[in-house]
Amino acid sequence: MADSKRSAKVVLDGKEFDLPVMSPTAGPDVLDIRKLYGQADVFTYDPGFTSTASCESTITFIDGDKGELLYRGYPIDQLAEKSNYLEVCYLLLYGELPTAEQLSKFTTTVTRHTMVHEQMHNFFRGFRRDAHPMATMVGVVGAMSAFYHDSTDINDPWQREVASFRLIAKLPTIAAMAYKYSIGQPFVYPRNDLSYAENFLHMCFSVPAEAYKVEPALAKAMDRIFTLHADHEQNASTSTVRLAGSSGANPFACIAAGIACLWGPAHGGANQACLEMLNEIGTVDRIPEMIARAKDKNDPFRLMGFGHRVYKNFDPRAKVMKESADEVLGLLGVQDNPILQVAKELEKIALEDPYFVERKLYPNVDFYSGIILEAMGFPTSMFTPIFAMSRTVGWIAQWKEMISDPQLKIGRPRQLYVGAPRRDYTDVAAR
Ligand code: CMC
């Protein structure tokens, strides 16, 4: 970050206050308001943080107008085409693409951490069978702090490193276990001879009674889904992880907090909500009715998988995901899937409708991911867990960046209080 020579002024009650302007490597300049309260006795008001940068970061950059997403400077479409998830994990964590040797060492380390403590199996069995896998994941990932005490000291760089490996390696195992538990099948142990994506498919879909062969093209599509979801700057769940971490909470607790935040339908829960919506629409002739509902201000219904706080042109992840959807459905011989037809028609109609055009509401990453995951055999309840395991590396990279930032302070927003002014307690008999 370079301090720009410019500064802005706030004039309040005739007094002037200088606000330094900070210039990022990319993106709009930022007004530094850190001293404003101390000097002028005023707060700034920004619900939803639409105009507020909460930290400095070197990890991910989004240009919402151009529809560009960069991990450590590399465009997402290049990474989705040429790289793979574990290489992207290395890039996000350490800032540079690995050499062949670094990648091999990193892959081996992650792979050697894929099993979970055997006692965790008992912990899983405490949940109801019909629990949503996200509910199970919030609990189990939080409970990792009770199983892996030796990597909870955030002040020890080595423990932070070990916690990162454990989280990246074990989240697929935990997500697959949550799934297996919900359908009453035995847990499947990880296999270290398989790639990260192959192993996840194996743990979800194989059963002890018969051999399961992972289809390489499906593993590739799975890996691309992981890559596309790996990080996304200071979104709600990442900000939650940072806020939880700013108090000094251990990494497992912080990632559990991120998973809880991701679950909501306005965030990671949108992929499940989107597929449920497409199923509810069912046939192309019902699209106009749903579009009318989405536009009706008296109806809370929104087109799930449309719109984004930052992307106002297109979501570059959605573009790659759409190509992947065509590939996967082609491979599985289900191109004439009625839900895909509904999705394509809905996209076409919405992109031409002035309501969506004026508000710059484009399909986002969740619009197509659910179609691919369903075609692969995942139930809708597993869509958000898959998002959570893919995003874990981004949360960790952001958490580690925060912990090593000398400017780290506990996150503590202020408020615009509009409640009752001070008043005296009245006895119950007098009320
Ligand atoms: N359907 C219909 N209208 C919409 C939609 C939608 N999906 N999204 C936004 N709008 C309208 C909204 O009613 C408002 O209209 P008006 O200006 O007339 O009041 C305008 O567009 C701006 O909406 P907003 O709620 O102020 O925008 P936001 O930046 O706060 O919300 C969003 C962004 C993603 C939460 C929202 O677009 C949304 O709820 N989309 C559906 C859920 C979804 O797909 N979420 C996944 C996001 S991508 C993956 C991730 O980040 O996890």
Coordinates of C-alpha atoms and ligand atoms in Angstrom, one line a residue:
M1 CA 0.0 0.0 0.0
A2 CA 1.3 3.5 -0.9
D3 CA 0.2 6.6 0.9
S4 CA -1.0 9.0 -1.7
K5 CA -0.1 12.6 -1.6
R6 CA -3.8 13.5 -1.6
S7 CA -6.0 14.1 1.4
A8 CA -9.7 14.8 1.9
K9 CA -11.2 17.2 4.3
V10 CA -14.2 16.9 6.6
V11 CA -15.6 20.2 7.8
L12 CA -17.7 20.0 10.9
D13 CA -19.0 22.9 13.0
G14 CA -16.5 25.1 11.2
K15 CA -13.5 23.0 12.1
E16 CA -11.5 21.1 9.4
F17 CA -10.2 17.6 9.7
D18 CA -7.8 16.0 7.2
L19 CA -8.4 12.5 6.1
P20 CA -5.3 11.0 4.4
V21 CA -5.9 9.1 1.2
M22 CA -4.4 5.7 0.8
S23 CA -3.7 4.2 -2.6
P24 CA -4.0 0.5 -3.1
T25 CA -2.2 -1.6 -5.8
A26 CA -5.5 -1.9 -7.6
G27 CA -9.0 -0.6 -6.9
P28 CA -10.3 2.8 -5.7
D29 CA -8.4 5.0 -3.2
V30 CA -9.4 4.7 0.5
L31 CA -10.0 7.5 3.0
D32 CA -8.2 6.8 6.3
I33 CA -10.7 7.7 9.0
R34 CA -8.8 6.0 11.9
K35 CA -8.2 9.3 13.7
L36 CA -11.5 10.9 12.9
Y37 CA -13.3 9.9 16.2
G38 CA -10.3 10.9 18.3
Q39 CA -10.1 14.3 16.6
A40 CA -13.6 15.2 15.7
D41 CA -15.7 13.1 18.1
V42 CA -17.8 11.6 15.3
F43 CA -18.2 8.1 14.0
T44 CA -18.9 7.1 10.3
Y45 CA -22.1 5.2 9.5
D46 CA -22.0 2.4 7.0
P47 CA -24.4 -0.5 7.6
G48 CA -23.4 -3.5 5.5
F49 CA -19.9 -2.0 5.1
T50 CA -20.7 -0.9 1.5
S51 CA -18.1 1.9 1.6
T52 CA -15.7 0.6 4.3
A53 CA -12.4 -1.2 3.9
S54 CA -11.8 -3.2 7.1
C55 CA -8.2 -4.3 6.5
E56 CA -5.2 -4.2 4.2
S57 CA -4.8 -7.4 2.2
T58 CA -2.5 -8.9 -0.4
I59 CA -4.5 -12.0 -1.2
T60 CA -7.5 -11.5 -3.5
F61 CA -8.7 -8.6 -5.7
I62 CA -12.1 -8.1 -7.3
D63 CA -12.9 -5.5 -9.9
G64 CA -16.7 -5.6 -9.8
D65 CA -17.1 -3.4 -12.8
K66 CA -14.8 -5.4 -15.0
G67 CA -16.0 -8.7 -13.6
E68 CA -12.4 -9.6 -12.6
L69 CA -11.3 -11.9 -9.8
L70 CA -7.5 -12.3 -9.0
Y71 CA -5.9 -14.6 -6.5
R72 CA -2.5 -13.1 -5.7
G73 CA -2.7 -11.3 -9.0
Y74 CA -3.6 -14.3 -11.2
P75 CA -7.0 -14.2 -13.0
I76 CA -9.4 -16.9 -11.8
D77 CA -10.2 -18.1 -15.4
Q78 CA -6.5 -18.9 -15.9
L79 CA -6.2 -20.7 -12.6
A80 CA -9.5 -22.6 -13.3
E81 CA -8.1 -23.7 -16.7
K82 CA -4.5 -24.4 -15.9
S83 CA -4.0 -24.9 -12.2
N84 CA -5.5 -27.2 -9.6
Y85 CA -7.0 -26.7 -6.1
L86 CA -3.9 -27.6 -4.1
E87 CA -1.7 -25.4 -6.1
V88 CA -4.2 -22.6 -5.7
C89 CA -4.2 -23.3 -1.9
Y90 CA -0.4 -22.9 -1.9
L91 CA -0.7 -19.7 -3.9
L92 CA -3.3 -18.2 -1.5
L93 CA -1.4 -19.2 1.6
Y94 CA 2.2 -18.3 0.6
G95 CA 1.7 -15.6 -2.1
E96 CA 3.5 -17.3 -5.0
L97 CA 2.9 -20.2 -7.3
P98 CA 4.9 -23.2 -6.0
T99 CA 7.9 -24.8 -7.7
A100 CA 7.4 -28.5 -8.6
E101 CA 9.2 -29.5 -5.5
Q102 CA 7.3 -27.1 -3.2
L103 CA 4.0 -28.3 -4.7
S104 CA 4.9 -31.9 -4.2
K105 CA 5.9 -31.3 -0.5
F106 CA 2.8 -29.3 0.2
T107 CA 0.5 -32.0 -1.5
T108 CA 2.2 -34.7 0.6
T109 CA 1.7 -32.8 3.8
V110 CA -1.9 -32.0 3.2
T111 CA -2.5 -35.6 2.1
R112 CA -0.9 -37.0 5.3
H113 CA -3.4 -35.0 7.4
T114 CA -6.7 -36.2 5.8
M115 CA -7.7 -38.6 8.6
V116 CA -9.6 -37.3 11.6
H117 CA -9.1 -38.4 15.2
E118 CA -10.9 -41.7 15.6
Q119 CA -12.8 -40.3 18.6
M120 CA -14.4 -37.8 16.3
H121 CA -16.5 -40.6 14.8
N122 CA -18.2 -40.9 18.2
F123 CA -18.7 -37.1 18.3
F124 CA -20.5 -37.3 14.9
R125 CA -22.8 -40.0 16.2
G126 CA -24.2 -37.5 18.8
F127 CA -26.0 -35.6 16.0
R128 CA -29.5 -36.5 14.8
R129 CA -29.4 -38.4 11.5
D130 CA -31.6 -35.7 9.8
A131 CA -29.3 -32.8 10.9
H132 CA -28.3 -30.5 8.0
P133 CA -24.7 -31.3 7.1
M134 CA -23.9 -27.6 7.7
A135 CA -25.1 -27.8 11.3
T136 CA -22.9 -30.9 11.8
M137 CA -19.9 -29.1 10.2
V138 CA -20.3 -26.0 12.4
G139 CA -20.2 -28.2 15.4
V140 CA -17.5 -30.6 14.3
V141 CA -15.1 -28.0 13.0
G142 CA -15.5 -26.0 16.2
A143 CA -14.8 -29.2 18.1
M144 CA -11.5 -29.7 16.3
S145 CA -10.1 -27.3 19.0
A146 CA -10.9 -30.0 21.5
F147 CA -9.2 -32.7 19.5
Y148 CA -6.1 -30.9 18.3
H149 CA -4.9 -28.9 21.3
D150 CA -1.4 -28.8 19.9
S151 CA -2.3 -26.4 17.1
T152 CA -4.4 -23.8 18.9
D153 CA -1.7 -21.4 20.1
I154 CA -2.1 -18.6 17.6
N155 CA 1.1 -16.9 18.8
D156 CA 3.2 -19.9 17.6
P157 CA 3.8 -19.7 13.8
W158 CA 4.4 -23.5 13.6
Q159 CA 1.1 -24.2 15.3
R160 CA -0.6 -21.8 13.0
E161 CA 0.9 -23.7 10.1
V162 CA -0.1 -27.1 11.4
A163 CA -3.7 -25.9 12.0
S164 CA -3.8 -24.7 8.4
F165 CA -2.8 -28.1 7.1
R166 CA -5.2 -29.9 9.4
L167 CA -8.1 -27.7 8.3
I168 CA -7.4 -27.9 4.5
A169 CA -6.9 -31.7 4.8
K170 CA -9.7 -32.6 7.2
L171 CA -12.5 -30.5 5.9
P172 CA -13.3 -32.8 3.0
T173 CA -13.2 -35.7 5.4
I174 CA -15.6 -33.9 7.8
A175 CA -17.9 -32.8 5.0
A176 CA -18.1 -36.4 3.6
M177 CA -18.7 -37.8 7.0
A178 CA -21.5 -35.3 7.6
Y179 CA -23.1 -36.6 4.3
K180 CA -22.6 -40.3 5.0
Y181 CA -24.0 -39.9 8.5
S182 CA -27.1 -38.1 7.2
I183 CA -27.8 -41.0 4.8
G184 CA -27.1 -43.7 7.3
Q185 CA -24.0 -45.1 5.5
P186 CA -20.7 -46.0 7.1
F187 CA -18.0 -43.4 7.2
V188 CA -15.4 -43.9 4.4
Y189 CA -11.7 -43.4 5.3
P190 CA -9.7 -41.1 3.1
R191 CA -7.3 -42.7 0.5
N192 CA -4.0 -41.0 0.1
D193 CA -3.3 -42.5 -3.3
L194 CA -6.1 -40.3 -4.7
S195 CA -6.0 -36.6 -5.6
Y196 CA -7.8 -34.1 -3.3
A197 CA -10.9 -34.0 -5.4
E198 CA -10.9 -37.7 -6.2
N199 CA -10.6 -38.5 -2.5
F200 CA -13.5 -36.3 -1.7
L201 CA -15.7 -38.1 -4.3
H202 CA -14.5 -41.4 -3.0
M203 CA -15.4 -40.6 0.6
C204 CA -18.8 -39.3 -0.4
F205 CA -19.8 -42.0 -2.9
S206 CA -18.0 -45.2 -2.2
V207 CA -19.4 -47.9 0.1
P208 CA -17.6 -50.9 1.6
A209 CA -19.8 -53.4 -0.2
E210 CA -18.4 -52.6 -3.7
A211 CA -15.6 -51.0 -5.6
Y212 CA -16.0 -47.3 -6.6
K213 CA -14.1 -45.8 -9.5
V214 CA -13.8 -42.1 -9.6
E215 CA -14.5 -40.7 -13.1
P216 CA -11.4 -38.4 -13.9
A217 CA -13.5 -35.8 -15.7
L218 CA -15.9 -35.5 -12.7
A219 CA -12.9 -35.2 -10.4
K220 CA -11.6 -32.4 -12.6
A221 CA -14.9 -30.6 -12.5
M222 CA -15.0 -31.0 -8.7
D223 CA -11.5 -29.6 -8.4
R224 CA -12.5 -26.6 -10.5
I225 CA -15.5 -26.0 -8.2
F226 CA -13.1 -26.0 -5.2
T227 CA -10.7 -23.5 -7.1
L228 CA -13.6 -21.1 -8.0
H229 CA -14.7 -20.9 -4.4
A230 CA -11.3 -20.8 -2.7
D231 CA -11.3 -17.1 -1.7
H232 CA -13.3 -14.0 -2.3
E233 CA -11.8 -11.0 -0.5
Q234 CA -13.6 -9.6 2.5
N235 CA -17.1 -11.2 2.1
A236 CA -19.4 -11.9 5.1
S237 CA -17.9 -15.2 6.1
T238 CA -14.3 -14.1 5.7
S239 CA -15.0 -10.9 7.7
T240 CA -16.6 -13.2 10.3
V241 CA -13.4 -15.3 10.5
R242 CA -11.3 -12.2 10.8
L243 CA -13.5 -10.6 13.5
A244 CA -13.5 -13.9 15.5
G245 CA -9.8 -14.2 15.0
S246 CA -9.1 -10.6 16.1
S247 CA -10.0 -11.5 19.7
G248 CA -7.3 -14.2 19.7
A249 CA -9.8 -17.1 19.3
N250 CA -8.2 -20.3 18.0
P251 CA -8.2 -21.1 14.3
F252 CA -10.8 -24.0 14.5
A253 CA -13.2 -21.8 16.4
C254 CA -12.7 -19.0 13.8
I255 CA -13.3 -21.3 10.8
A256 CA -16.4 -22.7 12.5
A257 CA -17.7 -19.1 12.8
G258 CA -17.0 -18.6 9.1
I259 CA -19.0 -21.8 8.3
A260 CA -21.9 -20.5 10.3
C261 CA -21.9 -17.2 8.5
L262 CA -21.6 -18.9 5.1
W263 CA -24.7 -21.0 5.7
G264 CA -27.1 -18.1 5.1
P265 CA -29.0 -18.0 1.8
A266 CA -27.7 -14.5 0.9
H267 CA -24.2 -16.0 1.0
G268 CA -23.1 -19.6 0.6
G269 CA -26.5 -21.0 1.2
A270 CA -27.6 -19.5 -2.1
N271 CA -26.4 -22.6 -4.1
Q272 CA -28.9 -24.8 -2.2
A273 CA -31.6 -22.1 -2.4
C274 CA -31.0 -21.6 -6.1
L275 CA -31.4 -25.3 -7.0
E276 CA -34.5 -25.5 -4.9
M277 CA -35.9 -22.5 -6.7
L278 CA -35.1 -24.0 -10.1
N279 CA -36.8 -27.2 -9.1
E280 CA -39.8 -25.2 -7.8
I281 CA -40.0 -23.4 -11.2
G282 CA -39.8 -26.8 -12.8
T283 CA -40.8 -25.8 -16.3
V284 CA -39.9 -22.9 -18.6
D285 CA -43.5 -21.7 -18.8
R286 CA -43.4 -20.8 -15.1
I287 CA -40.5 -18.4 -15.5
P288 CA -42.5 -15.2 -16.2
E289 CA -44.5 -15.8 -12.9
M290 CA -41.2 -16.1 -10.9
I291 CA -39.7 -13.1 -12.6
A292 CA -42.8 -11.0 -11.7
R293 CA -42.5 -12.2 -8.0
A294 CA -38.8 -11.3 -7.9
K295 CA -39.7 -7.8 -9.1
D296 CA -42.6 -7.3 -6.7
K297 CA -41.4 -5.2 -3.8
N298 CA -44.2 -6.6 -1.6
D299 CA -42.9 -10.2 -2.1
P300 CA -39.7 -11.1 -0.3
F301 CA -38.9 -13.6 -3.1
R302 CA -35.5 -13.0 -4.8
L303 CA -34.1 -14.8 -7.8
M304 CA -31.5 -16.9 -6.0
G305 CA -28.1 -17.1 -7.8
F306 CA -28.6 -13.6 -9.1
G307 CA -26.9 -10.4 -8.0
H308 CA -23.8 -9.7 -6.1
R309 CA -22.6 -6.9 -3.8
V310 CA -19.4 -6.4 -5.7
Y311 CA -19.8 -7.7 -9.3
K312 CA -21.8 -5.3 -11.3
N313 CA -21.0 -6.6 -14.8
F314 CA -20.7 -10.4 -14.5
D315 CA -19.3 -12.9 -12.0
P316 CA -16.2 -14.4 -13.7
R317 CA -16.7 -17.6 -11.6
A318 CA -20.2 -18.0 -13.1
K319 CA -18.7 -17.9 -16.6
V320 CA -16.4 -20.8 -15.9
M321 CA -19.0 -22.6 -13.9
K322 CA -21.5 -22.4 -16.8
E323 CA -18.9 -24.1 -19.2
S324 CA -18.3 -26.7 -16.5
A325 CA -22.0 -27.4 -16.2
D326 CA -22.2 -28.0 -20.0
E327 CA -19.2 -30.3 -19.8
V328 CA -20.4 -32.3 -16.8
L329 CA -23.9 -32.7 -18.1
G330 CA -22.6 -33.7 -21.5
L331 CA -20.3 -36.3 -19.9
L332 CA -23.2 -37.7 -17.8
G333 CA -25.5 -37.7 -20.9
V334 CA -28.1 -35.4 -19.2
Q335 CA -27.8 -32.2 -21.4
D336 CA -31.6 -32.3 -21.7
N337 CA -31.9 -32.0 -18.0
P338 CA -35.1 -29.9 -17.6
I339 CA -33.5 -27.9 -14.7
L340 CA -30.7 -26.9 -17.0
Q341 CA -33.2 -25.7 -19.6
V342 CA -35.0 -23.7 -16.9
A343 CA -31.7 -22.2 -15.7
K344 CA -30.7 -21.2 -19.2
E345 CA -34.0 -19.7 -20.1
L346 CA -34.2 -17.9 -16.7
E347 CA -30.8 -16.4 -17.3
K348 CA -31.8 -15.3 -20.8
I349 CA -35.0 -13.6 -19.7
A350 CA -33.5 -12.0 -16.7
L351 CA -30.6 -10.6 -18.6
E352 CA -33.0 -8.9 -21.0
D353 CA -35.4 -7.6 -18.4
P354 CA -34.9 -3.9 -17.6
Y355 CA -35.4 -4.6 -13.8
F356 CA -32.4 -6.8 -13.7
V357 CA -30.4 -4.8 -16.3
E358 CA -30.8 -1.5 -14.4
R359 CA -29.8 -3.1 -11.1
K360 CA -26.9 -5.0 -12.7
L361 CA -28.2 -8.3 -11.5
Y362 CA -26.3 -11.1 -13.2
P363 CA -26.0 -14.8 -12.5
N364 CA -23.5 -15.4 -9.8
V365 CA -21.3 -18.5 -9.0
D366 CA -24.2 -20.2 -7.2
F367 CA -26.4 -20.2 -10.3
Y368 CA -24.6 -23.0 -12.1
S369 CA -22.7 -24.8 -9.3
G370 CA -25.8 -26.5 -7.9
I371 CA -26.7 -27.9 -11.4
I372 CA -23.2 -29.5 -11.6
L373 CA -23.3 -30.9 -8.0
E374 CA -26.8 -32.3 -8.5
A375 CA -25.7 -34.0 -11.7
M376 CA -22.8 -35.5 -9.8
G377 CA -25.2 -37.0 -7.3
F378 CA -25.0 -34.6 -4.4
P379 CA -28.2 -33.7 -2.6
T380 CA -28.9 -30.0 -2.2
S381 CA -28.0 -30.1 1.5
M382 CA -24.3 -30.8 0.5
F383 CA -23.9 -27.8 -1.8
T384 CA -23.1 -25.3 1.0
P385 CA -20.7 -27.8 2.8
I386 CA -18.8 -28.1 -0.4
F387 CA -18.6 -24.3 -0.6
A388 CA -17.4 -24.3 3.0
M389 CA -14.6 -26.8 2.5
S390 CA -13.4 -25.0 -0.7
R391 CA -13.4 -21.6 1.1
T392 CA -11.5 -22.9 4.1
V393 CA -8.2 -22.1 2.5
G394 CA -9.2 -18.6 1.8
W395 CA -10.4 -18.1 5.4
I396 CA -7.1 -19.5 6.7
A397 CA -5.0 -17.3 4.4
Q398 CA -6.9 -14.2 5.5
W399 CA -6.7 -15.3 9.2
K400 CA -3.0 -15.8 9.0
E401 CA -2.5 -12.5 7.2
M402 CA -4.4 -10.8 10.0
I403 CA -2.5 -12.5 12.8
S404 CA 0.8 -11.4 11.3
D405 CA -0.3 -7.8 10.7
P406 CA 1.4 -5.5 13.2
Q407 CA -1.6 -3.3 13.1
L408 CA -3.9 -6.1 14.4
K409 CA -6.6 -4.7 16.8
I410 CA -9.7 -6.5 18.0
G411 CA -12.6 -5.7 15.6
R412 CA -15.0 -3.4 17.4
P413 CA -17.5 -1.5 15.2
R414 CA -19.4 1.4 16.8
Q415 CA -23.1 2.2 16.4
L416 CA -25.6 4.9 15.8
Y417 CA -27.7 4.5 19.0
V418 CA -31.4 5.3 18.4
G419 CA -32.8 3.6 21.5
A420 CA -34.3 5.1 24.7
P421 CA -32.2 7.9 26.3
R422 CA -31.2 7.4 30.0
R423 CA -34.2 6.8 32.2
D424 CA -34.8 5.7 35.8
Y425 CA -35.9 2.2 36.8
T426 CA -39.5 2.0 37.9
D427 CA -40.7 -0.5 40.3
V428 CA -43.0 -3.3 38.8
A429 CA -46.0 -2.1 40.9
A430 CA -45.7 1.3 39.4
R431 CA -45.6 0.3 35.7
Ligands
CMC1 N1 -33.6 -10.9 -7.2 C1 -34.4 -9.8 -7.3 N2 -34.0 -8.5 -6.9 C2 -32.8 -8.4 -6.4 C3 -31.9 -9.5 -6.3 C4 -32.4 -10.8 -6.7 N3 -31.6 -11.8 -6.6 N4 -30.7 -9.1 -5.7 C5 -30.9 -7.8 -5.6 N5 -32.1 -7.3 -6.0 C6 -32.6 -5.9 -6.0 C7 -32.9 -5.4 -4.7 O1 -34.3 -5.7 -4.4 C8 -32.6 -4.0 -4.8 O2 -33.7 -3.4 -5.5 P1 -34.1 -1.8 -5.3 O3 -32.9 -1.0 -5.6 O4 -35.2 -1.6 -6.1 O5 -34.4 -1.8 -3.8 C9 -31.4 -3.9 -5.7 O6 -31.5 -5.1 -6.5 C10 -30.0 -4.0 -4.9 O7 -30.1 -5.0 -4.0 P2 -29.4 -5.1 -2.6 O8 -30.0 -6.1 -1.7 O9 -29.2 -3.7 -2.0 O10 -27.9 -5.6 -3.0 P3 -26.8 -6.2 -2.0 O11 -25.5 -5.8 -2.6 O12 -27.1 -5.8 -0.6 O13 -27.1 -7.8 -2.1 C11 -27.0 -10.0 -2.6 C12 -26.3 -8.7 -2.8 C13 -26.1 -11.1 -3.3 C14 -27.2 -10.4 -1.2 C15 -28.4 -10.0 -3.4 O14 -28.2 -9.7 -4.7 C16 -29.1 -11.3 -3.2 O15 -29.9 -11.5 -2.2 N6 -29.0 -12.3 -4.2 C17 -29.7 -13.6 -4.1 C18 -28.8 -14.5 -3.2 C19 -27.6 -15.0 -3.8 O16 -27.6 -15.4 -5.0 N7 -26.5 -14.9 -3.1 C20 -25.2 -15.4 -3.5 C21 -24.1 -14.3 -3.7 S1 -22.7 -14.9 -4.6 C22 -22.0 -16.1 -3.5 C23 -21.6 -15.7 -2.2 O17 -21.1 -14.6 -2.0 O18 -21.8 -16.4 -1.2

